[in-house]
XYZ file of N, CA, C and O in Angstrom:
696
model
N 0.847 -1.175 0.000
C 0.000 0.000 0.000
C 0.895 1.243 0.000
O 1.841 1.322 0.771
N 0.559 2.175 -0.855
C 1.272 3.448 -0.932
C 0.329 4.524 -0.400
O -0.816 4.628 -0.850
N 0.829 5.314 0.513
C 0.053 6.427 1.037
C 0.663 7.729 0.543
O 1.851 7.976 0.740
N -0.168 8.519 -0.098
C 0.221 9.842 -0.562
C -0.257 10.841 0.478
O -1.417 10.801 0.881
N 0.621 11.725 0.880
C 0.313 12.672 1.948
C -0.522 13.834 1.429
O -0.190 14.998 1.600
N -1.621 13.486 0.784
C -2.546 14.475 0.239
C -3.775 13.750 -0.275
O -3.691 12.595 -0.688
N -4.889 14.443 -0.280
C -6.096 13.901 -0.917
C -6.281 14.518 -2.303
O -7.263 14.232 -2.977
N -5.336 15.336 -2.732
C -5.407 15.979 -4.040
C -5.297 14.900 -5.122
O -4.294 14.191 -5.194
N -6.305 14.759 -5.981
C -6.269 13.707 -7.003
C -5.107 13.836 -7.977
O -4.636 12.832 -8.511
N -4.618 15.036 -8.209
C -3.464 15.228 -9.091
C -2.233 14.559 -8.495
O -1.497 13.849 -9.191
N -1.997 14.763 -7.226
C -0.828 14.169 -6.573
C -0.949 12.652 -6.493
O 0.021 11.922 -6.733
N -2.130 12.167 -6.186
C -2.342 10.715 -6.114
C -2.100 10.075 -7.478
O -1.428 9.046 -7.585
N -2.605 10.683 -8.536
C -2.414 10.141 -9.880
C -0.949 10.203 -10.302
O -0.436 9.278 -10.920
N -0.252 11.274 -9.954
C 1.171 11.373 -10.290
C 1.964 10.254 -9.611
O 2.858 9.653 -10.226
N 1.636 9.960 -8.366
C 2.314 8.872 -7.652
C 1.993 7.535 -8.310
O 2.882 6.714 -8.543
N 0.735 7.322 -8.643
C 0.356 6.071 -9.312
C 1.127 5.900 -10.613
O 1.722 4.839 -10.869
N 1.163 6.921 -11.439
C 1.863 6.847 -12.722
C 3.367 6.651 -12.546
O 3.990 5.889 -13.280
N 3.943 7.330 -11.567
C 5.375 7.192 -11.319
C 5.752 5.787 -10.868
O 6.714 5.194 -11.364
N 4.982 5.229 -9.933
C 5.256 3.868 -9.470
C 5.028 2.857 -10.589
O 5.813 1.922 -10.759
N 3.968 3.036 -11.374
C 3.712 2.113 -12.488
C 4.833 2.159 -13.518
O 5.224 1.127 -14.061
N 5.345 3.356 -13.780
C 6.431 3.491 -14.756
C 7.694 2.799 -14.268
O 8.385 2.135 -15.044
N 8.000 2.939 -13.004
C 9.241 2.369 -12.463
C 9.137 0.882 -12.160
O 10.135 0.171 -12.230
N 7.952 0.425 -11.820
C 7.760 -0.978 -11.449
C 6.569 -1.557 -12.220
O 5.528 -1.884 -11.633
N 6.686 -1.681 -13.550
C 5.531 -2.066 -14.375
C 5.002 -3.473 -14.097
O 3.847 -3.761 -14.399
N 5.814 -4.310 -13.490
C 5.387 -5.681 -13.214
C 4.562 -5.786 -11.934
O 4.000 -6.845 -11.654
N 4.459 -4.706 -11.194
C 3.746 -4.734 -9.917
C 2.443 -3.957 -10.015
O 2.264 -3.111 -10.870
N 1.539 -4.289 -9.105
C 0.313 -3.511 -8.980
C 0.347 -2.834 -7.613
O 0.915 -3.380 -6.655
N -0.249 -1.676 -7.552
C -0.193 -0.892 -6.331
C -1.579 -0.425 -5.929
O -2.394 -0.084 -6.779
N -1.794 -0.413 -4.631
C -2.975 0.230 -4.085
C -2.495 1.546 -3.484
O -1.525 1.573 -2.710
N -3.138 2.628 -3.863
C -2.702 3.956 -3.446
C -3.862 4.672 -2.775
O -4.984 4.660 -3.282
N -3.559 5.284 -1.641
C -4.569 6.054 -0.915
C -3.976 7.390 -0.511
O -2.794 7.484 -0.177
N -4.828 8.386 -0.513
C -4.430 9.690 -0.011
C -4.775 9.797 1.459
O -5.780 9.266 1.917
N -3.907 10.456 2.196
C -4.141 10.717 3.608
C -3.864 12.203 3.832
O -2.857 12.732 3.375
N -4.803 12.861 4.476
C -4.706 14.300 4.667
C -3.860 14.595 5.896
O -4.286 14.336 7.019
N -2.647 15.080 5.672
C -1.748 15.447 6.767
C -1.183 16.837 6.488
O -1.019 17.225 5.327
N -0.864 17.577 7.528
C -0.310 18.916 7.327
C 1.163 18.862 6.929
O 1.878 17.922 7.266
N 1.569 19.895 6.221
C 2.967 19.980 5.789
C 3.874 20.509 6.887
O 5.082 20.284 6.853
N 3.305 21.252 7.833
C 4.123 21.849 8.875
C 4.861 23.095 8.412
O 5.685 23.637 9.154
N 4.601 23.516 7.184
C 5.167 24.762 6.667
C 4.006 25.639 6.215
O 2.854 25.228 6.249
N 4.304 26.833 5.760
C 3.242 27.746 5.339
C 2.474 27.178 4.145
O 2.978 26.307 3.424
N 1.259 27.674 3.949
C 0.455 27.221 2.815
C 1.148 27.505 1.491
O 0.921 26.804 0.513
N 1.978 28.526 1.453
C 2.748 28.843 0.255
C 4.226 28.875 0.624
O 4.772 29.924 0.956
N 4.884 27.717 0.581
C 6.314 27.696 0.905
C 7.075 28.639 -0.031
O 6.872 28.625 -1.237
N 7.954 29.453 0.571
C 8.567 30.534 -0.196
C 10.067 30.370 -0.428
O 10.702 31.306 -0.885
N 10.613 29.205 -0.116
C 12.010 28.929 -0.447
C 12.151 27.456 -0.794
O 11.290 26.631 -0.455
N 13.243 27.126 -1.422
C 13.541 25.736 -1.760
C 13.617 24.884 -0.494
O 13.018 23.806 -0.425
N 14.333 25.379 0.509
C 14.519 24.609 1.747
C 13.203 24.366 2.466
O 12.949 23.257 2.952
N 12.355 25.374 2.539
C 11.068 25.219 3.221
C 10.164 24.264 2.449
O 9.450 23.445 3.037
N 10.205 24.343 1.130
C 9.394 23.445 0.306
C 9.831 21.996 0.502
O 8.988 21.102 0.675
N 11.133 21.753 0.497
C 11.644 20.402 0.749
C 11.230 19.929 2.141
O 10.804 18.785 2.309
N 11.325 20.796 3.128
C 10.916 20.421 4.484
C 9.439 20.051 4.520
O 9.042 19.087 5.184
N 8.617 20.773 3.793
C 7.191 20.450 3.728
C 6.948 19.066 3.151
O 6.123 18.297 3.660
N 7.674 18.709 2.082
C 7.531 17.374 1.481
C 8.016 16.295 2.447
O 7.383 15.236 2.577
N 9.132 16.560 3.121
C 9.638 15.596 4.116
C 8.628 15.411 5.242
O 8.355 14.283 5.666
N 8.104 16.527 5.739
C 7.121 16.451 6.823
C 5.894 15.659 6.390
O 5.374 14.840 7.157
N 5.431 15.907 5.179
C 4.244 15.200 4.700
C 4.492 13.691 4.627
O 3.654 12.892 5.060
N 5.631 13.293 4.074
C 5.931 11.857 3.972
C 6.002 11.214 5.353
O 5.447 10.133 5.578
N 6.657 11.884 6.292
C 6.772 11.342 7.648
C 5.423 11.310 8.352
O 5.074 10.326 9.015
N 4.630 12.340 8.193
C 3.323 12.378 8.847
C 2.362 11.359 8.229
O 1.518 10.803 8.939
N 2.508 11.092 6.945
C 1.711 10.030 6.316
C 2.111 8.683 6.898
O 1.259 7.831 7.163
N 3.424 8.484 7.121
C 3.900 7.229 7.718
C 3.325 7.042 9.111
O 2.898 5.944 9.487
N 3.287 8.110 9.880
C 2.743 8.026 11.238
C 1.231 7.810 11.226
O 0.696 7.090 12.070
N 0.543 8.417 10.267
C -0.918 8.293 10.184
C -1.353 6.946 9.631
O -2.442 6.463 9.947
N -0.514 6.342 8.797
C -0.865 5.078 8.137
C 0.339 4.138 8.173
O 0.951 3.846 7.141
N 0.715 3.642 9.347
C 1.922 2.817 9.473
C 1.842 1.488 8.732
O 2.862 0.830 8.529
N 0.655 1.107 8.292
C 0.505 -0.153 7.560
C 1.006 -0.061 6.116
O 1.046 -1.064 5.407
N 1.400 1.097 5.684
C 1.860 1.278 4.309
C 3.206 0.635 4.041
O 3.946 0.272 4.958
N 3.518 0.521 2.757
C 4.843 0.082 2.317
C 5.678 1.275 1.859
O 6.900 1.251 1.945
N 4.995 2.285 1.327
C 5.628 3.528 0.897
C 4.761 4.693 1.336
O 3.534 4.589 1.369
N 5.428 5.825 1.581
C 4.743 7.063 1.908
C 5.368 8.160 1.063
O 6.596 8.249 0.969
N 4.527 8.975 0.445
C 5.017 9.981 -0.496
C 4.487 11.358 -0.100
O 3.274 11.536 0.084
N 5.410 12.297 0.011
C 5.048 13.685 0.259
C 5.403 14.528 -0.954
O 6.509 14.401 -1.489
N 4.482 15.345 -1.394
C 4.722 16.265 -2.516
C 4.376 17.667 -2.031
O 3.293 17.890 -1.507
N 5.303 18.575 -2.215
C 5.084 19.959 -1.789
C 5.535 20.909 -2.892
O 6.671 20.848 -3.344
N 4.617 21.760 -3.324
C 4.943 22.786 -4.298
C 5.373 24.053 -3.597
O 4.891 24.375 -2.507
N 6.292 24.773 -4.210
C 6.769 26.010 -3.598
C 7.212 27.022 -4.632
O 7.177 26.758 -5.840
N 7.633 28.146 -4.122
C 8.133 29.216 -4.983
C 9.439 29.740 -4.404
O 9.734 29.565 -3.219
N 10.205 30.362 -5.261
C 11.432 31.049 -4.859
C 11.388 32.408 -5.540
O 11.145 32.497 -6.747
N 11.578 33.447 -4.779
C 11.485 34.815 -5.281
C 12.839 35.488 -5.106
O 13.318 35.629 -3.982
N 13.445 35.897 -6.208
C 14.739 36.573 -6.107
C 14.604 38.093 -6.118
O 15.589 38.807 -6.265
N 13.379 38.570 -5.997
C 13.130 40.002 -5.994
C 12.805 40.559 -7.363
O 12.185 41.606 -7.495
N 13.212 39.840 -8.378
C 12.891 40.242 -9.752
C 11.940 39.235 -10.384
O 10.889 39.590 -10.883
N 12.312 37.968 -10.325
C 11.492 36.891 -10.879
C 11.069 35.950 -9.761
O 11.751 35.818 -8.748
N 9.953 35.282 -10.001
C 9.472 34.274 -9.064
C 9.399 32.953 -9.821
O 8.896 32.896 -10.942
N 9.914 31.911 -9.197
C 9.993 30.594 -9.816
C 9.125 29.606 -9.051
O 9.027 29.687 -7.830
N 8.546 28.673 -9.773
C 7.729 27.623 -9.161
C 8.388 26.268 -9.384
O 9.035 26.040 -10.413
N 8.200 25.365 -8.424
C 8.774 24.022 -8.463
C 8.087 23.194 -7.381
O 7.271 23.713 -6.621
N 8.440 21.935 -7.283
C 7.924 21.077 -6.213
C 8.981 20.053 -5.831
O 9.840 19.690 -6.642
N 8.915 19.594 -4.611
C 9.744 18.497 -4.118
C 8.858 17.271 -3.890
O 7.720 17.396 -3.447
N 9.419 16.106 -4.171
C 8.782 14.819 -3.900
C 9.705 14.038 -2.975
O 10.904 13.913 -3.254
N 9.151 13.531 -1.892
C 9.901 12.687 -0.959
C 9.183 11.344 -0.878
O 7.973 11.295 -0.657
N 9.939 10.267 -1.084
C 9.408 8.901 -1.002
C 10.134 8.178 0.115
O 11.363 8.202 0.190
N 9.357 7.522 0.963
C 9.905 6.736 2.072
C 9.387 5.315 1.994
O 8.256 5.090 1.580
N 10.221 4.388 2.419
C 9.730 3.055 2.758
C 10.210 2.803 4.177
O 10.572 3.746 4.873
N 10.226 1.581 4.617
C 10.632 1.314 5.995
C 12.100 1.569 6.263
O 12.495 1.767 7.411
N 12.938 1.586 5.216
C 14.384 1.680 5.404
C 15.036 2.935 4.854
O 16.073 3.353 5.325
N 14.477 3.485 3.810
C 15.164 4.594 3.150
C 14.206 5.707 2.784
O 13.003 5.506 2.695
N 14.809 6.857 2.538
C 14.088 8.036 2.081
C 14.829 8.581 0.884
O 16.058 8.642 0.867
N 14.087 8.976 -0.130
C 14.677 9.568 -1.323
C 13.866 10.797 -1.710
O 12.683 10.899 -1.367
N 14.491 11.676 -2.419
C 13.809 12.899 -2.816
C 14.254 13.341 -4.200
O 15.349 13.009 -4.642
N 13.382 14.079 -4.865
C 13.703 14.649 -6.171
C 12.868 15.902 -6.354
O 11.783 16.040 -5.779
N 13.382 16.797 -7.166
C 12.694 18.056 -7.417
C 12.231 18.101 -8.863
O 12.887 17.568 -9.753
N 11.108 18.741 -9.073
C 10.597 18.947 -10.422
C 11.466 19.965 -11.146
O 12.339 20.598 -10.550
N 11.157 20.170 -12.411
C 11.728 21.296 -13.132
C 11.218 22.596 -12.527
O 10.250 22.614 -11.763
N 11.874 23.677 -12.873
C 11.536 25.001 -12.354
C 11.123 25.889 -13.514
O 11.710 25.825 -14.585
N 10.111 26.720 -13.295
C 9.697 27.651 -14.341
C 9.360 29.001 -13.719
O 9.038 29.098 -12.533
N 9.457 30.033 -14.537
C 9.199 31.401 -14.090
C 7.711 31.697 -14.158
O 7.050 31.391 -15.153
N 7.201 32.300 -13.100
C 5.797 32.690 -13.066
C 5.616 34.059 -13.737
O 6.505 34.912 -13.649
N 4.475 34.262 -14.380
C 4.209 35.578 -14.955
C 4.164 36.642 -13.853
O 3.770 36.364 -12.715
N 4.534 37.870 -14.201
C 4.615 38.936 -13.200
C 3.281 39.173 -12.493
O 3.250 39.437 -11.290
N 2.176 39.047 -13.201
C 0.870 39.263 -12.573
C 0.594 38.222 -11.488
O 0.084 38.544 -10.408
N 0.949 36.978 -11.759
C 0.797 35.916 -10.765
C 1.758 36.163 -9.603
O 1.379 36.083 -8.430
N 3.004 36.496 -9.925
C 4.016 36.741 -8.888
C 3.589 37.873 -7.960
O 3.762 37.784 -6.733
N 3.018 38.932 -8.510
C 2.573 40.056 -7.683
C 1.489 39.621 -6.692
O 1.506 40.026 -5.522
N 0.566 38.790 -7.153
C -0.483 38.291 -6.255
C 0.109 37.422 -5.149
O -0.286 37.528 -3.989
N 1.052 36.560 -5.507
C 1.698 35.702 -4.506
C 2.459 36.571 -3.507
O 2.390 36.343 -2.296
N 3.162 37.584 -3.988
C 3.885 38.496 -3.086
C 2.930 39.218 -2.126
O 3.315 39.574 -1.016
N 1.692 39.405 -2.560
C 0.714 40.090 -1.703
C 0.094 39.148 -0.669
O -0.728 39.572 0.130
N 0.483 37.856 -0.692
C 0.002 36.909 0.307
C -0.994 35.888 -0.206
O -1.501 35.074 0.557
N -1.281 35.905 -1.492
C -2.215 34.940 -2.071
C -1.447 33.687 -2.481
O -0.376 33.767 -3.089
N -1.996 32.528 -2.162
C -1.363 31.250 -2.512
C -1.369 31.087 -4.036
O -2.272 31.574 -4.720
N -0.346 30.406 -4.570
C -0.149 30.292 -6.012
C -1.387 29.768 -6.736
O -1.778 30.310 -7.772
N -2.011 28.722 -6.234
C -3.195 28.166 -6.899
C -4.315 29.183 -7.007
O -4.977 29.293 -8.046
N -4.532 29.942 -5.949
C -5.567 30.974 -5.975
C -5.177 32.103 -6.931
O -6.015 32.635 -7.665
N -3.889 32.473 -6.943
C -3.413 33.502 -7.869
C -3.629 33.062 -9.315
O -4.062 33.856 -10.164
N -3.353 31.786 -9.603
C -3.606 31.249 -10.952
C -5.085 31.374 -11.306
O -5.437 31.776 -12.419
N -5.947 31.014 -10.370
C -7.387 31.098 -10.614
C -7.809 32.531 -10.939
O -8.610 32.764 -11.849
N -7.262 33.490 -10.220
C -7.597 34.892 -10.451
C -7.113 35.341 -11.828
O -7.872 35.909 -12.615
N -5.857 35.085 -12.130
C -5.268 35.561 -13.388
C -5.869 34.857 -14.599
O -6.130 35.487 -15.628
N -6.127 33.561 -14.490
C -6.596 32.789 -15.633
C -8.112 32.588 -15.651
O -8.637 31.922 -16.538
N -8.806 33.152 -14.657
C -10.258 33.027 -14.618
C -10.728 31.601 -14.440
O -11.694 31.160 -15.066
N -10.058 30.854 -13.589
C -10.356 29.447 -13.360
C -10.839 29.234 -11.932
O -10.786 30.138 -11.103
N -11.207 28.001 -11.646
C -11.565 27.591 -10.299
C -10.826 26.306 -9.979
O -10.838 25.363 -10.773
N -10.161 26.273 -8.825
C -9.499 25.063 -8.329
C -8.471 24.498 -9.307
O -8.367 23.291 -9.475
N -7.692 25.364 -9.936
C -6.697 24.891 -10.909
C -5.632 24.015 -10.261
O -5.042 23.172 -10.931
N -5.400 24.169 -8.961
C -4.354 23.358 -8.337
C -4.751 21.883 -8.209
O -3.893 21.039 -7.998
N -6.032 21.578 -8.359
C -6.429 20.172 -8.397
C -6.719 19.744 -9.831
O -7.306 18.689 -10.058
N -6.278 20.554 -10.759
C -6.409 20.220 -12.183
C -5.053 20.371 -12.859
O -4.137 19.639 -12.528
N -4.927 21.321 -13.770
C -3.684 21.436 -14.532
C -2.623 22.296 -13.863
O -1.460 22.221 -14.209
N -2.994 23.109 -12.890
C -2.032 23.925 -12.160
C -1.391 24.992 -13.027
O -1.673 25.131 -14.219
N -0.501 25.762 -12.416
C 0.192 26.838 -13.138
C 0.924 26.296 -14.351
O 0.876 26.880 -15.438
N 1.597 25.168 -14.184
C 2.379 24.620 -15.300
C 1.480 24.256 -16.476
O 1.831 24.496 -17.629
N 0.321 23.706 -16.226
C -0.606 23.366 -17.300
C -1.193 24.589 -17.957
O -1.333 24.658 -19.183
N -1.535 25.575 -17.144
C -2.078 26.819 -17.689
C -1.049 27.526 -18.562
O -1.376 28.053 -19.630
N 0.210 27.533 -18.130
C 1.250 28.261 -18.857
C 1.778 27.513 -20.075
O 2.356 28.126 -20.970
N 1.596 26.191 -20.130
C 2.047 25.418 -21.299
C 0.881 25.004 -22.187
O 1.049 24.164 -23.071
N -0.291 25.601 -21.956
C -1.504 25.224 -22.696
C -1.752 23.725 -22.640
O -2.150 23.094 -23.614
N -1.492 23.141 -21.471
C -1.780 21.735 -21.241
C -0.719 20.764 -21.714
O -0.859 19.558 -21.534
N 0.355 21.255 -22.302
C 1.419 20.354 -22.764
C 2.016 19.569 -21.597
O 2.259 18.370 -21.685
N 2.242 20.261 -20.498
C 2.688 19.616 -19.258
C 1.668 19.991 -18.197
O 1.646 21.129 -17.727
N 0.818 19.046 -17.826
C -0.133 19.355 -16.763
C 0.515 19.043 -15.411
O 1.637 18.542 -15.340
N -0.170 19.354 -14.368
C 0.394 19.193 -13.024
C 0.703 17.729 -12.712
O 1.676 17.431 -12.026
N -0.103 16.818 -13.210
C 0.156 15.394 -12.982
C 1.472 14.976 -13.622
O 2.319 14.356 -12.971
N 1.676 15.309 -14.888
C 2.941 14.974 -15.561
C 4.123 15.635 -14.868
O 5.197 15.051 -14.745
N 3.915 16.872 -14.477
C 4.964 17.640 -13.824
C 5.463 16.920 -12.573
O 6.661 16.773 -12.361
N 4.539 16.453 -11.736
C 4.912 15.730 -10.526
C 5.405 14.318 -10.832
O 6.264 13.797 -10.135
N 4.829 13.686 -11.847
C 5.171 12.292 -12.154
C 6.670 12.118 -12.382
O 7.270 11.161 -11.893
N 7.279 13.012 -13.126
C 8.714 12.880 -13.399
C 9.537 12.924 -12.118
O 10.490 12.163 -11.952
N 9.165 13.792 -11.195
C 9.887 13.854 -9.927
C 9.647 12.606 -9.085
O 10.556 12.139 -8.388
N 8.455 12.030 -9.158
C 8.192 10.764 -8.465
C 9.122 9.682 -9.017
O 9.767 8.953 -8.265
N 9.214 9.601 -10.329
C 10.104 8.615 -10.960
C 11.539 8.818 -10.479
O 12.224 7.863 -10.095
N 12.008 10.048 -10.500
C 13.383 10.321 -10.073
C 13.596 9.987 -8.605
O 14.650 9.463 -8.233
N 12.610 10.249 -7.770
C 12.726 9.915 -6.348
C 12.728 8.403 -6.120
O 13.236 7.932 -5.104
N 12.188 7.654 -7.062
C 12.141 6.187 -6.929
C 13.419 5.489 -7.398
O 13.559 4.276 -7.205
N 14.344 6.202 -7.987
C 15.574 5.565 -8.484
C 16.253 4.707 -7.416
O 16.580 3.549 -7.690
N 16.484 5.188 -6.199
C 17.144 4.340 -5.201
C 16.360 3.085 -4.818
O 16.935 2.111 -4.340
N 15.048 3.089 -5.052
C 14.233 1.911 -4.752
C 14.301 0.903 -5.902
O 14.132 -0.286 -5.693
N 14.551 1.390 -7.097
C 14.723 0.523 -8.263
C 16.137 -0.049 -8.317
O 16.337 -1.218 -8.622
N 17.114 0.762 -8.010
C 18.534 0.394 -8.083
C 19.123 0.259 -6.677
O 20.129 0.883 -6.332
N 18.519 -0.587 -5.888
C 18.898 -0.729 -4.487
C 20.381 -1.071 -4.305
O 20.993 -0.649 -3.339
N 20.927 -1.847 -5.235
C 22.338 -2.240 -5.109
C 23.281 -1.047 -5.254
O 24.410 -1.090 -4.760
N 22.850 -0.001 -5.914
C 23.691 1.181 -6.106
C 23.496 2.223 -5.004
O 24.313 3.120 -4.851
N 22.388 2.114 -4.271
C 22.061 3.075 -3.216
C 21.889 2.337 -1.905
O 20.814 1.884 -1.573
N 22.964 2.222 -1.190
C 22.928 1.468 0.069
C 22.637 2.365 1.234
O 23.028 3.456 1.346
């Protein structure tokens, strides 16, 4: 059983696709568990975003100890004062090891960045700028900005795959 530290269907599907890609001969049961990240609703640095993903994976493990894997996904932003960048961290745990990987990074449009700087969470800022509702449980900023070429599920899926490398190549990662 794999527990995803979120009930967001995008994150659950990304984990399912990532595990299926890495372990095609296996079948997985995946459940979302609602646990807090322990960081702000809009993590504003790389380090805080990674900590949020780590916290989620650990809190999922504590909430559902019967699992075989626990996955935390946390999206965040980094603001250098001129540009604002979006990315996410994925942390995968099993009983013995923890691995992590980060998604690609992209620049947010200035209108979205201004809203985030004013205290609005990225998903809500996307909804305002793009005239959408609940985009963070659909295509997200990355999907809106790429016209669906890379939706939020695909965006997270690649990082899930990368975080699973040590579980696939156990002999190389002791």
